Amino acid sequence: MGIKETIEIAAKNVGSQRKLAELLEMPEQTLSNLKNGRPHSYQLHAQIAAAGGMEEEARRILIEGIADQLDEKIPHEAEAKAGFLAMLKAFPKS
């Protein structure tokens, strides 16, 4: 799930984008900027999902984010990535 969809669902879950921004202690404009493509970390994406009551999705985002940073050309990183991707199968898809 992309950050735009995450923000929209999280905002709906908490009542509004303004309320979501308050829960995250950030300006509402920051959420608007993220929805419009502003670069962000996978940690922030997960934080937004968690604030919106999407705990399973937050965990999925974190695991995917870690896995994406690993280099498949380096054997120990490739093995770690395979392990993270296997863990993802334990979480239901949103």
CSV table of N, CA and C in Angstrom, one decimal:
chain,number,residue,atom,x,y,z
A,1,MET,N,0.9,-1.2,0.0
A,1,MET,CA,0.0,0.0,0.0
A,1,MET,C,0.9,1.2,0.0
A,2,GLY,N,0.6,2.2,-0.9
A,2,GLY,CA,1.4,3.4,-0.9
A,2,GLY,C,1.0,4.4,0.2
A,3,ILE,N,1.8,5.4,0.4
A,3,ILE,CA,1.6,6.3,1.5
A,3,ILE,C,0.3,7.1,1.3
A,4,LYS,N,0.0,7.4,0.1
A,4,LYS,CA,-1.3,8.2,-0.2
A,4,LYS,C,-2.5,7.4,0.4
A,5,GLU,N,-2.5,6.1,0.0
A,5,GLU,CA,-3.7,5.3,0.5
A,5,GLU,C,-3.6,5.1,2.0
A,6,THR,N,-2.4,4.9,2.5
A,6,THR,CA,-2.3,4.8,4.0
A,6,THR,C,-2.8,6.0,4.7
A,7,ILE,N,-2.4,7.2,4.2
A,7,ILE,CA,-2.9,8.4,4.8
A,7,ILE,C,-4.4,8.6,4.7
A,8,GLU,N,-5.0,8.2,3.6
A,8,GLU,CA,-6.4,8.4,3.4
A,8,GLU,C,-7.2,7.4,4.3
A,9,ILE,N,-6.7,6.2,4.4
A,9,ILE,CA,-7.4,5.2,5.3
A,9,ILE,C,-7.2,5.6,6.8
A,10,ALA,N,-6.0,6.0,7.1
A,10,ALA,CA,-5.7,6.3,8.5
A,10,ALA,C,-6.5,7.6,8.9
A,11,ALA,N,-6.6,8.5,8.0
A,11,ALA,CA,-7.4,9.7,8.3
A,11,ALA,C,-8.9,9.4,8.5
A,12,LYS,N,-9.4,8.5,7.7
A,12,LYS,CA,-10.8,8.0,7.8
A,12,LYS,C,-11.0,7.3,9.2
A,13,ASN,N,-10.0,6.5,9.5
A,13,ASN,CA,-10.1,5.7,10.8
A,13,ASN,C,-10.1,6.6,12.0
A,14,VAL,N,-9.3,7.7,12.0
A,14,VAL,CA,-9.3,8.6,13.2
A,14,VAL,C,-10.2,9.8,13.1
A,15,GLY,N,-10.9,10.0,11.9
A,15,GLY,CA,-11.9,11.0,11.8
A,15,GLY,C,-11.6,12.1,10.8
A,16,SER,N,-10.3,12.4,10.6
A,16,SER,CA,-9.9,13.4,9.6
A,16,SER,C,-8.4,13.5,9.4
A,17,GLN,N,-8.0,14.1,8.4
A,17,GLN,CA,-6.5,14.3,8.2
A,17,GLN,C,-6.0,15.2,9.2
A,18,ARG,N,-6.7,16.2,9.6
A,18,ARG,CA,-6.3,17.1,10.7
A,18,ARG,C,-6.0,16.4,12.0
A,19,LYS,N,-7.0,15.5,12.3
A,19,LYS,CA,-6.8,14.7,13.6
A,19,LYS,C,-5.6,13.8,13.5
A,20,LEU,N,-5.4,13.2,12.3
A,20,LEU,CA,-4.3,12.3,12.1
A,20,LEU,C,-3.0,13.1,12.3
A,21,ALA,N,-2.9,14.3,11.7
A,21,ALA,CA,-1.7,15.1,11.9
A,21,ALA,C,-1.5,15.5,13.3
A,22,GLU,N,-2.6,15.7,14.1
A,22,GLU,CA,-2.4,16.0,15.5
A,22,GLU,C,-1.9,14.8,16.3
A,23,LEU,N,-2.4,13.6,15.9
A,23,LEU,CA,-1.9,12.4,16.6
A,23,LEU,C,-0.4,12.2,16.3
A,24,LEU,N,0.0,12.6,15.1
A,24,LEU,CA,1.4,12.4,14.7
A,24,LEU,C,2.3,13.6,15.1
A,25,GLU,N,1.7,14.6,15.7
A,25,GLU,CA,2.4,15.8,16.1
A,25,GLU,C,3.2,16.4,14.9
A,26,MET,N,2.4,16.6,13.8
A,26,MET,CA,3.0,17.2,12.6
A,26,MET,C,2.0,18.1,12.0
A,27,PRO,N,2.5,19.1,11.2
A,27,PRO,CA,1.5,19.9,10.5
A,27,PRO,C,0.7,19.1,9.5
A,28,GLU,N,-0.6,19.5,9.3
A,28,GLU,CA,-1.4,18.8,8.3
A,28,GLU,C,-0.8,18.9,6.9
A,29,GLN,N,-0.2,20.0,6.7
A,29,GLN,CA,0.4,20.3,5.3
A,29,GLN,C,1.5,19.2,5.0
A,30,THR,N,2.2,18.7,6.1
A,30,THR,CA,3.1,17.6,5.8
A,30,THR,C,2.5,16.4,5.3
A,31,LEU,N,1.3,16.0,5.8
A,31,LEU,CA,0.6,14.9,5.3
A,31,LEU,C,0.1,15.1,3.8
A,32,SER,N,-0.3,16.3,3.6
A,32,SER,CA,-0.7,16.7,2.2
A,32,SER,C,0.5,16.5,1.3
A,33,ASN,N,1.7,17.0,1.7
A,33,ASN,CA,2.9,16.9,0.9
A,33,ASN,C,3.2,15.5,0.6
A,34,LEU,N,3.1,14.6,1.7
A,34,LEU,CA,3.4,13.2,1.5
A,34,LEU,C,2.5,12.6,0.5
A,35,LYS,N,1.2,12.9,0.6
A,35,LYS,CA,0.2,12.4,-0.4
A,35,LYS,C,0.5,12.8,-1.8
A,36,ASN,N,1.2,13.9,-1.9
A,36,ASN,CA,1.5,14.5,-3.3
A,36,ASN,C,2.9,14.1,-3.7
A,37,GLY,N,3.5,13.1,-3.0
A,37,GLY,CA,4.8,12.6,-3.5
A,37,GLY,C,6.1,13.0,-2.8
A,38,ARG,N,5.9,13.8,-1.7
A,38,ARG,CA,7.2,14.1,-1.0
A,38,ARG,C,7.9,12.9,-0.5
A,39,PRO,N,9.2,12.8,-0.7
A,39,PRO,CA,9.9,11.7,-0.2
A,39,PRO,C,9.7,11.4,1.3
A,40,HIS,N,9.8,10.2,1.7
A,40,HIS,CA,9.5,9.8,3.1
A,40,HIS,C,10.3,8.5,3.4
A,41,SER,N,10.5,8.2,4.6
A,41,SER,CA,11.1,7.0,5.0
A,41,SER,C,10.0,5.9,5.2
A,42,TYR,N,10.4,4.7,5.2
A,42,TYR,CA,9.4,3.6,5.5
A,42,TYR,C,9.0,3.7,6.9
A,43,GLN,N,9.9,4.2,7.8
A,43,GLN,CA,9.5,4.3,9.2
A,43,GLN,C,8.4,5.3,9.4
A,44,LEU,N,8.4,6.5,8.7
A,44,LEU,CA,7.3,7.4,8.8
A,44,LEU,C,6.1,6.8,8.2
A,45,HIS,N,6.2,6.1,7.1
A,45,HIS,CA,5.0,5.5,6.5
A,45,HIS,C,4.4,4.5,7.6
A,46,ALA,N,5.2,3.8,8.2
A,46,ALA,CA,4.7,2.8,9.2
A,46,ALA,C,4.0,3.6,10.4
A,47,GLN,N,4.7,4.7,10.8
A,47,GLN,CA,4.1,5.5,11.9
A,47,GLN,C,2.7,6.0,11.6
A,48,ILE,N,2.6,6.4,10.4
A,48,ILE,CA,1.2,6.9,10.0
A,48,ILE,C,0.2,5.8,10.0
A,49,ALA,N,0.6,4.7,9.5
A,49,ALA,CA,-0.3,3.5,9.5
A,49,ALA,C,-0.7,3.2,11.0
A,50,ALA,N,0.3,3.1,11.8
A,50,ALA,CA,0.0,2.8,13.2
A,50,ALA,C,-0.9,3.8,13.9
A,51,ALA,N,-0.6,5.1,13.7
A,51,ALA,CA,-1.5,6.1,14.3
A,51,ALA,C,-2.9,6.0,13.8
A,52,GLY,N,-3.1,5.5,12.6
A,52,GLY,CA,-4.5,5.3,12.1
A,52,GLY,C,-5.1,4.0,12.4
A,53,GLY,N,-4.5,3.2,13.4
A,53,GLY,CA,-5.0,2.0,13.8
A,53,GLY,C,-4.8,0.8,12.9
A,54,MET,N,-3.8,1.0,12.0
A,54,MET,CA,-3.5,-0.1,11.0
A,54,MET,C,-2.2,-0.8,11.4
A,55,GLU,N,-2.2,-1.5,12.5
A,55,GLU,CA,-1.0,-2.0,13.1
A,55,GLU,C,-0.4,-3.1,12.2
A,56,GLU,N,-1.2,-4.0,11.7
A,56,GLU,CA,-0.7,-5.0,10.8
A,56,GLU,C,0.0,-4.4,9.6
A,57,GLU,N,-0.6,-3.4,9.0
A,57,GLU,CA,0.0,-2.7,7.8
A,57,GLU,C,1.3,-2.0,8.3
A,58,ALA,N,1.3,-1.4,9.4
A,58,ALA,CA,2.6,-0.8,9.9
A,58,ALA,C,3.7,-1.8,10.0
A,59,ARG,N,3.4,-3.0,10.5
A,59,ARG,CA,4.5,-4.0,10.6
A,59,ARG,C,4.9,-4.5,9.2
A,60,ARG,N,4.0,-4.6,8.3
A,60,ARG,CA,4.3,-5.0,6.9
A,60,ARG,C,5.2,-3.9,6.3
A,61,ILE,N,4.9,-2.7,6.5
A,61,ILE,CA,5.7,-1.6,5.9
A,61,ILE,C,7.1,-1.6,6.4
A,62,LEU,N,7.2,-1.8,7.7
A,62,LEU,CA,8.6,-1.9,8.3
A,62,LEU,C,9.4,-3.1,7.7
A,63,ILE,N,8.8,-4.2,7.7
A,63,ILE,CA,9.5,-5.4,7.2
A,63,ILE,C,9.9,-5.2,5.7
A,64,GLU,N,9.0,-4.7,4.9
A,64,GLU,CA,9.2,-4.4,3.5
A,64,GLU,C,10.3,-3.4,3.3
A,65,GLY,N,10.3,-2.3,4.2
A,65,GLY,CA,11.3,-1.3,4.1
A,65,GLY,C,12.7,-1.8,4.4
A,66,ILE,N,12.8,-2.6,5.4
A,66,ILE,CA,14.1,-3.2,5.8
A,66,ILE,C,14.6,-4.1,4.6
A,67,ALA,N,13.7,-5.0,4.1
A,67,ALA,CA,14.1,-5.9,3.0
A,67,ALA,C,14.5,-5.1,1.8
A,68,ASP,N,13.8,-4.0,1.5
A,68,ASP,CA,14.2,-3.3,0.3
A,68,ASP,C,15.6,-2.7,0.3
A,69,GLN,N,16.1,-2.4,1.5
A,69,GLN,CA,17.4,-1.8,1.7
A,69,GLN,C,18.5,-2.8,1.6
A,70,LEU,N,18.2,-4.1,1.5
A,70,LEU,CA,19.3,-5.1,1.5
A,70,LEU,C,19.7,-5.4,0.0
A,71,ASP,N,21.0,-5.7,-0.2
A,71,ASP,CA,21.5,-5.9,-1.5
A,71,ASP,C,21.6,-7.4,-1.7
A,72,GLU,N,20.8,-7.9,-2.8
A,72,GLU,CA,20.8,-9.3,-3.1
A,72,GLU,C,22.1,-9.8,-3.6
A,73,LYS,N,23.0,-9.0,-4.0
A,73,LYS,CA,24.3,-9.4,-4.5
A,73,LYS,C,25.3,-9.8,-3.4
A,74,ILE,N,25.0,-9.4,-2.2
A,74,ILE,CA,25.8,-9.7,-1.1
A,74,ILE,C,25.2,-10.9,-0.3
A,75,PRO,N,25.9,-12.0,-0.3
A,75,PRO,CA,25.2,-13.2,0.2
A,75,PRO,C,24.5,-13.1,1.6
A,76,HIS,N,25.2,-12.5,2.6
A,76,HIS,CA,24.5,-12.5,3.9
A,76,HIS,C,23.3,-11.5,3.9
A,77,GLU,N,23.3,-10.5,3.0
A,77,GLU,CA,22.2,-9.6,2.9
A,77,GLU,C,21.1,-10.3,2.1
A,78,ALA,N,21.4,-11.1,1.1
A,78,ALA,CA,20.4,-11.8,0.3
A,78,ALA,C,19.7,-12.8,1.2
A,79,GLU,N,20.4,-13.5,2.1
A,79,GLU,CA,19.8,-14.4,3.0
A,79,GLU,C,18.9,-13.7,4.0
A,80,ALA,N,19.3,-12.6,4.5
A,80,ALA,CA,18.5,-11.8,5.4
A,80,ALA,C,17.2,-11.3,4.7
A,81,LYS,N,17.4,-10.9,3.5
A,81,LYS,CA,16.2,-10.4,2.7
A,81,LYS,C,15.2,-11.5,2.5
A,82,ALA,N,15.7,-12.7,2.2
A,82,ALA,CA,14.8,-13.8,2.0
A,82,ALA,C,14.1,-14.1,3.3
A,83,GLY,N,14.8,-14.0,4.4
A,83,GLY,CA,14.1,-14.2,5.7
A,83,GLY,C,13.0,-13.2,6.0
A,84,PHE,N,13.3,-11.9,5.7
A,84,PHE,CA,12.3,-10.9,5.9
A,84,PHE,C,11.1,-11.1,5.0
A,85,LEU,N,11.4,-11.5,3.7
A,85,LEU,CA,10.3,-11.7,2.8
A,85,LEU,C,9.4,-12.9,3.2
A,86,ALA,N,10.1,-13.9,3.8
A,86,ALA,CA,9.3,-15.0,4.4
A,86,ALA,C,8.4,-14.6,5.5
A,87,MET,N,8.9,-13.7,6.4
A,87,MET,CA,8.1,-13.2,7.5
A,87,MET,C,6.9,-12.5,7.0
A,88,LEU,N,7.0,-11.8,5.9
A,88,LEU,CA,5.9,-11.1,5.3
A,88,LEU,C,4.7,-12.0,5.1
A,89,LYS,N,5.0,-13.2,4.7
A,89,LYS,CA,3.9,-14.2,4.4
A,89,LYS,C,3.1,-14.5,5.6
A,90,ALA,N,3.6,-14.2,6.8
A,90,ALA,CA,2.8,-14.4,8.1
A,90,ALA,C,1.8,-13.3,8.3
A,91,PHE,N,1.9,-12.2,7.6
A,91,PHE,CA,1.0,-11.1,7.8
A,91,PHE,C,-0.1,-11.1,6.7
A,92,PRO,N,-1.3,-10.9,7.1
A,92,PRO,CA,-2.4,-10.8,6.1
A,92,PRO,C,-2.2,-9.6,5.2
A,93,LYS,N,-2.5,-9.7,3.9
A,93,LYS,CA,-2.4,-8.6,3.0
A,93,LYS,C,-3.5,-7.6,3.3
A,94,SER,N,-3.2,-6.3,3.2
A,94,SER,CA,-4.3,-5.4,3.5
A,94,SER,C,-5.1,-5.1,2.3
